[in-house]
JSON list of C-alpha atoms in Angstrom, two decimals:
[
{"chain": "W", "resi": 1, "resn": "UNK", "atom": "CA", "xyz": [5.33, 79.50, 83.63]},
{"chain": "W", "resi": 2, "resn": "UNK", "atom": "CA", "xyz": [8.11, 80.51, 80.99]},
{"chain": "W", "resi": 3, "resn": "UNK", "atom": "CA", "xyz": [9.16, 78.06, 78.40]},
{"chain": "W", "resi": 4, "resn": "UNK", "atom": "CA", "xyz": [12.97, 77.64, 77.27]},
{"chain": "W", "resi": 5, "resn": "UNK", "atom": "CA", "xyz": [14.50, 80.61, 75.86]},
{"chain": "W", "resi": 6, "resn": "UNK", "atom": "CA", "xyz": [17.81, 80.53, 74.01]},
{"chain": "W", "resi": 7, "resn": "UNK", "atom": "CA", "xyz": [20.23, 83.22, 73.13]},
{"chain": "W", "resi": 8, "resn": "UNK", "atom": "CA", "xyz": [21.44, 84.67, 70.23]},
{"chain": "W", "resi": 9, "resn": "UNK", "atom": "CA", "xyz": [18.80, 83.60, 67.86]},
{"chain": "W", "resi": 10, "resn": "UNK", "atom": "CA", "xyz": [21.00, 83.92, 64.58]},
{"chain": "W", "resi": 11, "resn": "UNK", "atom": "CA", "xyz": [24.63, 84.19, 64.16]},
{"chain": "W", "resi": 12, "resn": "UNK", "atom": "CA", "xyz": [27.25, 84.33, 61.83]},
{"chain": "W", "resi": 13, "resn": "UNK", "atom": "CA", "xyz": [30.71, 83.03, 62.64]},
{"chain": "W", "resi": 14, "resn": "UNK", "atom": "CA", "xyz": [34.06, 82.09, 60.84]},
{"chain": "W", "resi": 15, "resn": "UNK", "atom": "CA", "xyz": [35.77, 79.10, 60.40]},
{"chain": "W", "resi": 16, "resn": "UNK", "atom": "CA", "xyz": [38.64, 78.34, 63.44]},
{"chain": "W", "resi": 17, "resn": "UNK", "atom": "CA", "xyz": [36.16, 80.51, 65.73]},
{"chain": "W", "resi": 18, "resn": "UNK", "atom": "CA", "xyz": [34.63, 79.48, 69.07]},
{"chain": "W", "resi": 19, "resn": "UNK", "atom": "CA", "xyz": [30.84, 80.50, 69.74]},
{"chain": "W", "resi": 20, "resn": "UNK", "atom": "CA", "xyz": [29.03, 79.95, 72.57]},
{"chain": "W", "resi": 21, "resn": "UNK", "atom": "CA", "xyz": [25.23, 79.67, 72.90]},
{"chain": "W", "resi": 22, "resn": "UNK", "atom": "CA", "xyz": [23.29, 80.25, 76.05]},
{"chain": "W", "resi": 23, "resn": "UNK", "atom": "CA", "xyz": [19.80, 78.43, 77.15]},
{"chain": "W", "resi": 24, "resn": "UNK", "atom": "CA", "xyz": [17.52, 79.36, 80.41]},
{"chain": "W", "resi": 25, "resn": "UNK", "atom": "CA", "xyz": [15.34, 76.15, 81.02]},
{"chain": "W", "resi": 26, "resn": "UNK", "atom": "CA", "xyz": [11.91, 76.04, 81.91]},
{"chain": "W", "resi": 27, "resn": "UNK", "atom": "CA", "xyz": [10.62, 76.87, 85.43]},
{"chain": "W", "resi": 28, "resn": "UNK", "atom": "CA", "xyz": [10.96, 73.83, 87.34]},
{"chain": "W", "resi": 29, "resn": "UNK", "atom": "CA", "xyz": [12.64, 71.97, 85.20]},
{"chain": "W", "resi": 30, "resn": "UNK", "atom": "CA", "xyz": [16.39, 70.46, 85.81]},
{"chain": "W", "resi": 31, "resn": "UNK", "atom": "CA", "xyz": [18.05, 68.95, 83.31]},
{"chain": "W", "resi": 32, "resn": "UNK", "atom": "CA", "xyz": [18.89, 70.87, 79.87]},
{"chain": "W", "resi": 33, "resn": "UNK", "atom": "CA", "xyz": [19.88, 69.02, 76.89]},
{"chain": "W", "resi": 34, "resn": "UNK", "atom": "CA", "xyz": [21.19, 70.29, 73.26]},
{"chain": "W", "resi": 35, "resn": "UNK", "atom": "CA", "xyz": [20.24, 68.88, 70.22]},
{"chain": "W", "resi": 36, "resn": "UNK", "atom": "CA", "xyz": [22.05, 70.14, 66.95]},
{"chain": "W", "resi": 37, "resn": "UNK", "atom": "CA", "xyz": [20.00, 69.84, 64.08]},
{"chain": "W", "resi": 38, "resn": "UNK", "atom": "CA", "xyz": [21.22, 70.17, 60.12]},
{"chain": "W", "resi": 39, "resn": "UNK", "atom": "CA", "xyz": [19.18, 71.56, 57.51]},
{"chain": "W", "resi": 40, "resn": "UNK", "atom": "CA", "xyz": [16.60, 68.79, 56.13]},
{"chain": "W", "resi": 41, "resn": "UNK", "atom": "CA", "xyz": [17.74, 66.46, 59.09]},
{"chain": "W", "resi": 42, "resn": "UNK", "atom": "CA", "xyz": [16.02, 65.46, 62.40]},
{"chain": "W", "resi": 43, "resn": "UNK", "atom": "CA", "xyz": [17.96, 66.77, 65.95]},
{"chain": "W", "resi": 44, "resn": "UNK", "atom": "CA", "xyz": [20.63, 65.39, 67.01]},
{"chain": "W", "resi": 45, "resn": "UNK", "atom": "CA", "xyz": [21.86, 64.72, 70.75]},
{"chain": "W", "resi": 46, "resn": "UNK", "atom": "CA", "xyz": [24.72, 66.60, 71.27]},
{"chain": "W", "resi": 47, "resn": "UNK", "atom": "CA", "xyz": [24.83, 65.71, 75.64]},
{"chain": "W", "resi": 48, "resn": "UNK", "atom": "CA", "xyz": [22.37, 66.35, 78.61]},
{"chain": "W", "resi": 49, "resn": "UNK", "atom": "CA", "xyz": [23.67, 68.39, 81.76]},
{"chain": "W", "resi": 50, "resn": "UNK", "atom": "CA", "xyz": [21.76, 67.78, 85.25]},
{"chain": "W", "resi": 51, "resn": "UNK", "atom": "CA", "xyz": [23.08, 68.94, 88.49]},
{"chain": "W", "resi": 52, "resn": "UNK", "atom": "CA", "xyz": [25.99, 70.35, 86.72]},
{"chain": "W", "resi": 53, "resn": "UNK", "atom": "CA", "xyz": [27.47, 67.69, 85.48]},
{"chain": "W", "resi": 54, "resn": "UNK", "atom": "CA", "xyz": [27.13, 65.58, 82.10]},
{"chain": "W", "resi": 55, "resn": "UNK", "atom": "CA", "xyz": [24.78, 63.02, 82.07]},
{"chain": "W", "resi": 56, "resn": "UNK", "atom": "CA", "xyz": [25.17, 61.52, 78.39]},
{"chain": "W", "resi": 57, "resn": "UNK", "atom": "CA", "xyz": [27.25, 62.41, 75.30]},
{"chain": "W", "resi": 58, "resn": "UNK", "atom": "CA", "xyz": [26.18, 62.08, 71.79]},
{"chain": "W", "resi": 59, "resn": "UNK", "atom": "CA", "xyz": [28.48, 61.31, 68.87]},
{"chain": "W", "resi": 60, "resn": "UNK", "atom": "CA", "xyz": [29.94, 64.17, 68.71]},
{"chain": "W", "resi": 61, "resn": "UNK", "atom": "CA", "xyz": [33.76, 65.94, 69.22]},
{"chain": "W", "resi": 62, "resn": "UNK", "atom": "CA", "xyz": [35.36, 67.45, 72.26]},
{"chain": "W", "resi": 63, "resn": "UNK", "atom": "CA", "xyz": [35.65, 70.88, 70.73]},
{"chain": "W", "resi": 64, "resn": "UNK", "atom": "CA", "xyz": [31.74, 70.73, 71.29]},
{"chain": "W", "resi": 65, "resn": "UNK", "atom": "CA", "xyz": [31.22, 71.55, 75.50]},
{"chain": "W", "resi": 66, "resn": "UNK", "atom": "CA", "xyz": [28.76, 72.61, 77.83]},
{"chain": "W", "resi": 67, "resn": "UNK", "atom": "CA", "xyz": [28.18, 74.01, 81.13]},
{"chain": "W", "resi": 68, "resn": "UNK", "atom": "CA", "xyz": [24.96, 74.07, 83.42]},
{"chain": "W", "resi": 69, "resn": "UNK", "atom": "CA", "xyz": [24.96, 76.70, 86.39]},
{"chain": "W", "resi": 70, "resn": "UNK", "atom": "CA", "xyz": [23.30, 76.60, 89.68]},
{"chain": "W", "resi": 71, "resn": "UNK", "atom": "CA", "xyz": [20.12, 78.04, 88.18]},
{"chain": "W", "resi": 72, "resn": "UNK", "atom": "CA", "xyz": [19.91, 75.22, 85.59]},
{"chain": "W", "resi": 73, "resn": "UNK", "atom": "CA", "xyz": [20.61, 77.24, 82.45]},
{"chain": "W", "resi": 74, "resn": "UNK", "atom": "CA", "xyz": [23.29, 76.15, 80.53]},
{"chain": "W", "resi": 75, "resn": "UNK", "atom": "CA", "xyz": [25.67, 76.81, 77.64]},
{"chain": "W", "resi": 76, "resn": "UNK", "atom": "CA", "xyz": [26.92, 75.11, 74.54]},
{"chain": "W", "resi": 77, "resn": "UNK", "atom": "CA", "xyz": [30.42, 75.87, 73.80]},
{"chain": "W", "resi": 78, "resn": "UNK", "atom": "CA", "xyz": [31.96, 75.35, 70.12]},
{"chain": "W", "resi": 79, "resn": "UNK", "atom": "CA", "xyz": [35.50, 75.87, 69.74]},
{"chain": "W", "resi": 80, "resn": "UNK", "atom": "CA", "xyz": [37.84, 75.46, 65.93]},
{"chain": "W", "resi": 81, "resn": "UNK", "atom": "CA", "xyz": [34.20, 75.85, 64.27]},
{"chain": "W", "resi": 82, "resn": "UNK", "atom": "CA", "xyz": [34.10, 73.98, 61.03]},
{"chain": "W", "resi": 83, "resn": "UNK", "atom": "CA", "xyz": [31.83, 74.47, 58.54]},
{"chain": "W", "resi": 84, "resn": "UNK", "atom": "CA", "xyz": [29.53, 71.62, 58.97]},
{"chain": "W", "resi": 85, "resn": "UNK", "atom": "CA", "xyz": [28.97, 72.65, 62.25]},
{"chain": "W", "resi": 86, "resn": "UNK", "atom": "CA", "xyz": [26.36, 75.63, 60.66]},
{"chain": "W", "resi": 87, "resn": "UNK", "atom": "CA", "xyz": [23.01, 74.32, 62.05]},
{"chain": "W", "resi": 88, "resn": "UNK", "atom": "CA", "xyz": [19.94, 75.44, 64.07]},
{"chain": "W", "resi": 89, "resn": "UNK", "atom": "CA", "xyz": [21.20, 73.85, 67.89]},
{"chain": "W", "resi": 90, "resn": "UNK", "atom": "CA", "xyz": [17.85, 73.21, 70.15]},
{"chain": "W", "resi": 91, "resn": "UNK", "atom": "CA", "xyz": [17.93, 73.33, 73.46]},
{"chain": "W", "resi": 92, "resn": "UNK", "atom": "CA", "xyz": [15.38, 71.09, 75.71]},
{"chain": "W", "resi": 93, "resn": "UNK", "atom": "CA", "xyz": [14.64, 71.17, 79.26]},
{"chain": "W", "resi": 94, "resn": "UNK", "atom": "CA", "xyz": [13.17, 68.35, 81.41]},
{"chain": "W", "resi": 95, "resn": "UNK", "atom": "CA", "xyz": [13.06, 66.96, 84.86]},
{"chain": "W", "resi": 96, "resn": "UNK", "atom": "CA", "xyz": [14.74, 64.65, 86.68]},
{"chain": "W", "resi": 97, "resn": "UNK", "atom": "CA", "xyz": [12.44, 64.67, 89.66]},
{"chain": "W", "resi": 98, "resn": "UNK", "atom": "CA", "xyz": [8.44, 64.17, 90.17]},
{"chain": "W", "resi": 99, "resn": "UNK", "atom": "CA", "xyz": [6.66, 63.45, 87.13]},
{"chain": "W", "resi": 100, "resn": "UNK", "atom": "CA", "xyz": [8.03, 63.20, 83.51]},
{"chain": "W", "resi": 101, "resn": "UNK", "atom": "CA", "xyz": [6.45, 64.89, 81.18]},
{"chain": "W", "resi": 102, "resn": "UNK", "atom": "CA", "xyz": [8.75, 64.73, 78.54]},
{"chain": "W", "resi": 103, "resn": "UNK", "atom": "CA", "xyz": [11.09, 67.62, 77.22]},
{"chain": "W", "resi": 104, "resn": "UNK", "atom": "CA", "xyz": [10.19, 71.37, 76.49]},
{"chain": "W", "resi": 105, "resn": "UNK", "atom": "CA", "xyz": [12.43, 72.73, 73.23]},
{"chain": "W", "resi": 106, "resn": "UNK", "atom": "CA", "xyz": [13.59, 76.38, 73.02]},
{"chain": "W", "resi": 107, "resn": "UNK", "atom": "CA", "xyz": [13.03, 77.78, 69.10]},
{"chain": "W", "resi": 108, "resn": "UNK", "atom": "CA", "xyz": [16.43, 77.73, 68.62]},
{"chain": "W", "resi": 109, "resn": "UNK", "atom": "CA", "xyz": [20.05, 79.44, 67.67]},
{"chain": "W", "resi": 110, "resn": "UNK", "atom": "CA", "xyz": [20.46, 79.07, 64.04]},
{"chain": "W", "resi": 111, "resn": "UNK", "atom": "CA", "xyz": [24.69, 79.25, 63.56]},
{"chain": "W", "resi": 112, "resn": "UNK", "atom": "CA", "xyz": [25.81, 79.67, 60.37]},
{"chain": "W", "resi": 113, "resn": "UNK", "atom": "CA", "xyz": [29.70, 79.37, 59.76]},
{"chain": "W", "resi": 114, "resn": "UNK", "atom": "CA", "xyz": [31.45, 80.95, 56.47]},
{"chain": "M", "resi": 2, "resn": "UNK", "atom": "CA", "xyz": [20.62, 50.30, 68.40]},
{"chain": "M", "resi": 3, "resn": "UNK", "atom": "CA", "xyz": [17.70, 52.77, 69.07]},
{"chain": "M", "resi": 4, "resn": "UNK", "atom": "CA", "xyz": [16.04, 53.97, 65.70]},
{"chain": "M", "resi": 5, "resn": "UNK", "atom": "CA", "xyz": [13.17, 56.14, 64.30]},
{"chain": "M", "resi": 6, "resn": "UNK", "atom": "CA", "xyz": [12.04, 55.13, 60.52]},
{"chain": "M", "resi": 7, "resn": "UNK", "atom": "CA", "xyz": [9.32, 57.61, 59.24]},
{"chain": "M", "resi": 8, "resn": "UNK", "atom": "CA", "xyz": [8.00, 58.16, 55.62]},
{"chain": "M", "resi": 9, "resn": "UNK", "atom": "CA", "xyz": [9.73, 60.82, 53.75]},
{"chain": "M", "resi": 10, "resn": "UNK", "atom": "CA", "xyz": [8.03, 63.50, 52.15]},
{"chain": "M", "resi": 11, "resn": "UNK", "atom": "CA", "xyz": [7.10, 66.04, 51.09]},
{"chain": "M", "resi": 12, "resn": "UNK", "atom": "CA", "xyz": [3.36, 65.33, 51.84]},
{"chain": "M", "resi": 13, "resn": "UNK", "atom": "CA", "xyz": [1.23, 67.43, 50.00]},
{"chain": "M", "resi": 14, "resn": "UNK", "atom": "CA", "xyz": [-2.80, 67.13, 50.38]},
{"chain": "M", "resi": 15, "resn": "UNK", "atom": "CA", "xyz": [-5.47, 69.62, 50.17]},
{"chain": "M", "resi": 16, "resn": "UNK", "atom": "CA", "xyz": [-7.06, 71.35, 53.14]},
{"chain": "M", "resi": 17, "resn": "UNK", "atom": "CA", "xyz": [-9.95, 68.75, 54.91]},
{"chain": "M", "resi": 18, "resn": "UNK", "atom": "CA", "xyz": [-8.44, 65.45, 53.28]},
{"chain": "M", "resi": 19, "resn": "UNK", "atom": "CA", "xyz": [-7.04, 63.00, 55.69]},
{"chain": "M", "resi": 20, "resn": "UNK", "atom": "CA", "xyz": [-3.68, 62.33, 56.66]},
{"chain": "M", "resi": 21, "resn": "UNK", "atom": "CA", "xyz": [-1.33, 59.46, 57.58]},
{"chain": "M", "resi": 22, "resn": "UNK", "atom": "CA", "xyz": [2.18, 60.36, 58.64]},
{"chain": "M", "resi": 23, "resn": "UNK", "atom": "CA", "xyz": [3.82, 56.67, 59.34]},
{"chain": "M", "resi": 24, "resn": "UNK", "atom": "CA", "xyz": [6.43, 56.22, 61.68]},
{"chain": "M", "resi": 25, "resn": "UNK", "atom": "CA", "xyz": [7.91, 52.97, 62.99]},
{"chain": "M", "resi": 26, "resn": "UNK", "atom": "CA", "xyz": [10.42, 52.48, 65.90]},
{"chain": "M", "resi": 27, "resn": "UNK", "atom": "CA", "xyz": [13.49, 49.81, 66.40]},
{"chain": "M", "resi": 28, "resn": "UNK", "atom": "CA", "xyz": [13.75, 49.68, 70.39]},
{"chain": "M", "resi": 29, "resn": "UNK", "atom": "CA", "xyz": [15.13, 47.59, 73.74]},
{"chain": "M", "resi": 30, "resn": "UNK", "atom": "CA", "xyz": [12.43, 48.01, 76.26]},
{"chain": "M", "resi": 31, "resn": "UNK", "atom": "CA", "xyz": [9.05, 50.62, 76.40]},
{"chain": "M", "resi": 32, "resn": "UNK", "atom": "CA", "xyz": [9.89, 53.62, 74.87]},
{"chain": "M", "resi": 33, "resn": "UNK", "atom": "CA", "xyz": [8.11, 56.53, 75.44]},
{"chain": "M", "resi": 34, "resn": "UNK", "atom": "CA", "xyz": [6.90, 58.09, 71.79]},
{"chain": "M", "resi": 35, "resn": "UNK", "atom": "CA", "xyz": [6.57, 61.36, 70.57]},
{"chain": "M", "resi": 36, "resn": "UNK", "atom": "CA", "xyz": [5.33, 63.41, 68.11]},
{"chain": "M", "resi": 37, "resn": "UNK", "atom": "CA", "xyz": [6.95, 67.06, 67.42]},
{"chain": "M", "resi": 38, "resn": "UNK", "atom": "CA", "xyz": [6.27, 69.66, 65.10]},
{"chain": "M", "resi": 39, "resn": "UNK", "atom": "CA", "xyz": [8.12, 72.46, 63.56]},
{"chain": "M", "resi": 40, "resn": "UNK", "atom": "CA", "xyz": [6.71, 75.18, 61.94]},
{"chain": "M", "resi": 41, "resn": "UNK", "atom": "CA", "xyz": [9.05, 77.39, 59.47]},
{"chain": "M", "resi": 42, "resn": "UNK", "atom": "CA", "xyz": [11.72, 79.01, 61.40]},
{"chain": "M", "resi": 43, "resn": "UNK", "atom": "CA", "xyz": [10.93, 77.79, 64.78]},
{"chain": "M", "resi": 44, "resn": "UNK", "atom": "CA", "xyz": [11.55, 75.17, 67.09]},
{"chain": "M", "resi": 45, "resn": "UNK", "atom": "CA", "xyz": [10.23, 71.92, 68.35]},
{"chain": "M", "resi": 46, "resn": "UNK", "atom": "CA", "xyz": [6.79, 72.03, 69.55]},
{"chain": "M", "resi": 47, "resn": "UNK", "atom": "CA", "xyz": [5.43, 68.57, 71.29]},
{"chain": "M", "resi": 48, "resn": "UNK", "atom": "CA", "xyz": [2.20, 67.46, 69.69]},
{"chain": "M", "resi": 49, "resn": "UNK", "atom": "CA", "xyz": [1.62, 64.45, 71.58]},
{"chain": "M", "resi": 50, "resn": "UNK", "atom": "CA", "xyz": [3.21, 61.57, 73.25]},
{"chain": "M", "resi": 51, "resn": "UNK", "atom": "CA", "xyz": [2.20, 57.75, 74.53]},
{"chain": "M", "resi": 52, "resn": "UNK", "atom": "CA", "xyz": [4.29, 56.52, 77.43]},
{"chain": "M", "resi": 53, "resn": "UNK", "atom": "CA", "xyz": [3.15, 53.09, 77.01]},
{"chain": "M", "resi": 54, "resn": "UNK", "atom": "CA", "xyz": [1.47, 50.23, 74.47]},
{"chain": "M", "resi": 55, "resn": "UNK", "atom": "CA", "xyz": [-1.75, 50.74, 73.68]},
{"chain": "M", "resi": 56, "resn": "UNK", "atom": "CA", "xyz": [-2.05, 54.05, 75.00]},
{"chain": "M", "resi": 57, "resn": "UNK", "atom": "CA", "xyz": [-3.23, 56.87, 72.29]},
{"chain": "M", "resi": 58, "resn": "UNK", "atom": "CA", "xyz": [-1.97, 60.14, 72.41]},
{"chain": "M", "resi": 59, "resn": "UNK", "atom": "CA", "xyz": [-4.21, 63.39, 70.94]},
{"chain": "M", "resi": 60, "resn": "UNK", "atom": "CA", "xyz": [-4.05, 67.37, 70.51]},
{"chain": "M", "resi": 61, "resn": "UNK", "atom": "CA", "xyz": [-5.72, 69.70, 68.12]},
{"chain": "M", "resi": 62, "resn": "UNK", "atom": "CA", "xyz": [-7.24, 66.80, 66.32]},
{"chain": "M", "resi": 63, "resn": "UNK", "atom": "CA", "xyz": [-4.21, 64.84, 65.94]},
{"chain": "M", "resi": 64, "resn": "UNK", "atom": "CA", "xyz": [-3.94, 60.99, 67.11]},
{"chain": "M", "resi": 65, "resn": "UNK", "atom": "CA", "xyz": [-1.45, 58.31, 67.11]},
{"chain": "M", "resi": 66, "resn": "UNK", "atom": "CA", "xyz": [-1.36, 54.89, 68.77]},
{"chain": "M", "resi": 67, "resn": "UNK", "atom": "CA", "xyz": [1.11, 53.37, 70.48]},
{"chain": "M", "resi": 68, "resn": "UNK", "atom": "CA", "xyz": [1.01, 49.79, 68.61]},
{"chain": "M", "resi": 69, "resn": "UNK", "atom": "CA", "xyz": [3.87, 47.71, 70.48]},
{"chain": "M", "resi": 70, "resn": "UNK", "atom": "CA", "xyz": [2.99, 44.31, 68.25]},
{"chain": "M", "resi": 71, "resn": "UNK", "atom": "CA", "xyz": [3.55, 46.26, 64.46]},
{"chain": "M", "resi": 72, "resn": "UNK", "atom": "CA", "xyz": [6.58, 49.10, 66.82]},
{"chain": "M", "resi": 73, "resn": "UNK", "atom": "CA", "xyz": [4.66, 51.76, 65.12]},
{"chain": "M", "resi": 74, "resn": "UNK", "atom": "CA", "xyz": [3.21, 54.88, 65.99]},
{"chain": "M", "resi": 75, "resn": "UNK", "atom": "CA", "xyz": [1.48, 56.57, 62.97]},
{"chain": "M", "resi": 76, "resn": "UNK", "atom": "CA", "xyz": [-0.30, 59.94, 63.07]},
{"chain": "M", "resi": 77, "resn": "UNK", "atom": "CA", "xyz": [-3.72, 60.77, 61.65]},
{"chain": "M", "resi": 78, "resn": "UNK", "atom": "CA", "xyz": [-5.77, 63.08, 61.36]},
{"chain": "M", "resi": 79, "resn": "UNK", "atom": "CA", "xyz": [-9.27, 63.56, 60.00]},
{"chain": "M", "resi": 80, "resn": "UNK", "atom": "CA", "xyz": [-9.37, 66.63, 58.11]},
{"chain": "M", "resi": 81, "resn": "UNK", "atom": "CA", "xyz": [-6.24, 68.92, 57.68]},
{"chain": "M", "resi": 82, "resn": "UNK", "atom": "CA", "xyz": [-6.30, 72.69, 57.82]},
{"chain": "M", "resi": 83, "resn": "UNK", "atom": "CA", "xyz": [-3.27, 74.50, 55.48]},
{"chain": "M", "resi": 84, "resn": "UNK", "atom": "CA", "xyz": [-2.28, 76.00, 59.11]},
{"chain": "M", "resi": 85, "resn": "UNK", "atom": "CA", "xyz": [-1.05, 72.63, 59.54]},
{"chain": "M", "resi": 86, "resn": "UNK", "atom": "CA", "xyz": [1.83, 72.79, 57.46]},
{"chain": "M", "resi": 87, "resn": "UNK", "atom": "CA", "xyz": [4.80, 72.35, 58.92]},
{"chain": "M", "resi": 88, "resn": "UNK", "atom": "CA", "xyz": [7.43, 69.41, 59.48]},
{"chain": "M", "resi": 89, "resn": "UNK", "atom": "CA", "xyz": [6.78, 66.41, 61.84]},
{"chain": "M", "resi": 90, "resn": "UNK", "atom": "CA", "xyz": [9.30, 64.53, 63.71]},
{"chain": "M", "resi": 91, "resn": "UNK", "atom": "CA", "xyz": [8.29, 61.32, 65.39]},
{"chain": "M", "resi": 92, "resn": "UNK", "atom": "CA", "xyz": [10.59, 60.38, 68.17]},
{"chain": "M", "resi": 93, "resn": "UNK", "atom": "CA", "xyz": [11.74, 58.23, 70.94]},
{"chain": "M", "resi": 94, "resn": "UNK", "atom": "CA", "xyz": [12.90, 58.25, 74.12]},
{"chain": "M", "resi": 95, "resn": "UNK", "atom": "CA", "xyz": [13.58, 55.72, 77.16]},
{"chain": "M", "resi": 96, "resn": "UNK", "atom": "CA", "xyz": [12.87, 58.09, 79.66]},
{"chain": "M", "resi": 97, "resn": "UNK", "atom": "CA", "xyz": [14.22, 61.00, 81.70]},
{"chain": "M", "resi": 98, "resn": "UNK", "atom": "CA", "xyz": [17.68, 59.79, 81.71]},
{"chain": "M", "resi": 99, "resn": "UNK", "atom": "CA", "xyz": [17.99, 59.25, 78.34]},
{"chain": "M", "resi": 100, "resn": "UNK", "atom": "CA", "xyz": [18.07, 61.54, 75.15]},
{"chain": "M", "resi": 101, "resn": "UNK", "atom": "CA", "xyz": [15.42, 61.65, 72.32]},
{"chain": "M", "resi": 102, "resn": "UNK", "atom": "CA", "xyz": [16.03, 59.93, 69.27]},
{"chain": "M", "resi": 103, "resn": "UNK", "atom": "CA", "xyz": [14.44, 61.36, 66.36]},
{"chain": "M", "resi": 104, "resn": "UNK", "atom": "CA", "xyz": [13.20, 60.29, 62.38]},
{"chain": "M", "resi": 105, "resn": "UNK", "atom": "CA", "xyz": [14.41, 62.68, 59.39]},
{"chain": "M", "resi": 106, "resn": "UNK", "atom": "CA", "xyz": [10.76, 64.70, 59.66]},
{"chain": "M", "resi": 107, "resn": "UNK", "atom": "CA", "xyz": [8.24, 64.45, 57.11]},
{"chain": "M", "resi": 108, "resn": "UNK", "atom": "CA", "xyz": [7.37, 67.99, 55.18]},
{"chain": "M", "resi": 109, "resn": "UNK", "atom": "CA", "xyz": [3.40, 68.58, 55.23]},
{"chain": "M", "resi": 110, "resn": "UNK", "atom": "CA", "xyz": [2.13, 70.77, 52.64]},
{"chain": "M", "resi": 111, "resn": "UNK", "atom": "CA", "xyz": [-1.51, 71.77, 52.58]},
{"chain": "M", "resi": 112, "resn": "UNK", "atom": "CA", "xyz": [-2.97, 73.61, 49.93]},
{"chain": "M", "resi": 113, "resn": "UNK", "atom": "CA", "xyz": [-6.36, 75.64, 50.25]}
]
């Protein structure tokens, strides 16, 4: 059984860019969520994506998006990157069907934008 | 709303003493509760969980109870190893649906 992966691990971007950040969930699971989480702070919920569509929104901006494909991974998009957005983002996977047993976390993209 | 109140730190203790991480929850309903750790430069690992009052959660000698009457959900355990420094998050969550709220984390340092 593979866990969550997430893709790139580090990056560097600049201010006014867009990034995108890429998360395969774990086998048999359905539903991927992202979590953005500050230095010092605890995760935040950024939105949840199951059967393509969102299925919850945090507090946060437009400019932050998503996408889940067919397989159930999913992306994070980030466009007009500010600096404040430089954070590690989590992805978790879970299951919207049979039994819950809670949410599987990915180690992370840390972003860092300069 | 929804809310996750846990002591800060840093914790520091020496390797075998005991430990008490406290955490206490602000909730509508039965929560599900959580505890995650993070170990330096990695991601969220789940430690344990309780899915409902009364029920106490365990792994690798950590516990935590699922106290509905005092909405708390402390961790403990008996004798620390330094391998268990890390940070812990203790979180909530009203199910599938729904997303996981968590505290600020509590830095654990333990020294040999």
């Amino acid at each position: 059984e593979t866990g969550v992966t997430q893709s790139p691990t580090h990056l560097i971007k600049t201010r006014g860019q867009q990034v995108t950040l890429r998360c395969s969930s774990q086998s048999g699971h359905n539903t991927v969520s992202w979590y953005q989480q500050a230095l010092g702070q605890g995760p935040q919920f950024i939105f949840q994506y199951y059967r393509e569509e969102e299925n919850g929104r945090g507090n946060f901006p437009p400019r932050f998006s998503g996408l889940q494909f067919p397989n159930y991974s999913s992306e994070l998009n980030v466009n007009a990157l500010e600096l404040d957005d430089s954070a590690l983002y989590l992805c978790a996977s879970s299951t919207m069907t049979g039994m819950f047993d809670g949410y599987t976390f990915g180690s992370g993209t840390r972003l860092t934008v300069v | 709303g929804n809310s996750v109140t846990q002591m800060e730190g840093p914790v520091t203790l020496s390797e075998e003493a005991f430990l008490t991480i406290n955490c206490t929850y602000t909730a509508t309903g039965y929560p599900s509760l959580f505890w995650y750790v993070q170990y330096p430069g990695e991601g969220l690992q789940l430690l344990l969980k309780a899915t409902k009052a009364d029920d106490k959660g365990s792994n690798k000698g950590f516990e935590a109870t699922y106290r509905k009457e005092t909405t708390s959900f402390h961790l403990e355990k008996g004798s620390v190893q330094v391998s268990d420094s890390a940070v812990y998050f203790c979180a909530l969550s009203r199910g599938r649906d729904d997303k996981i709220i968590f505290g600020k984390g509590t830095r654990l340092h333990i020294l040999p």
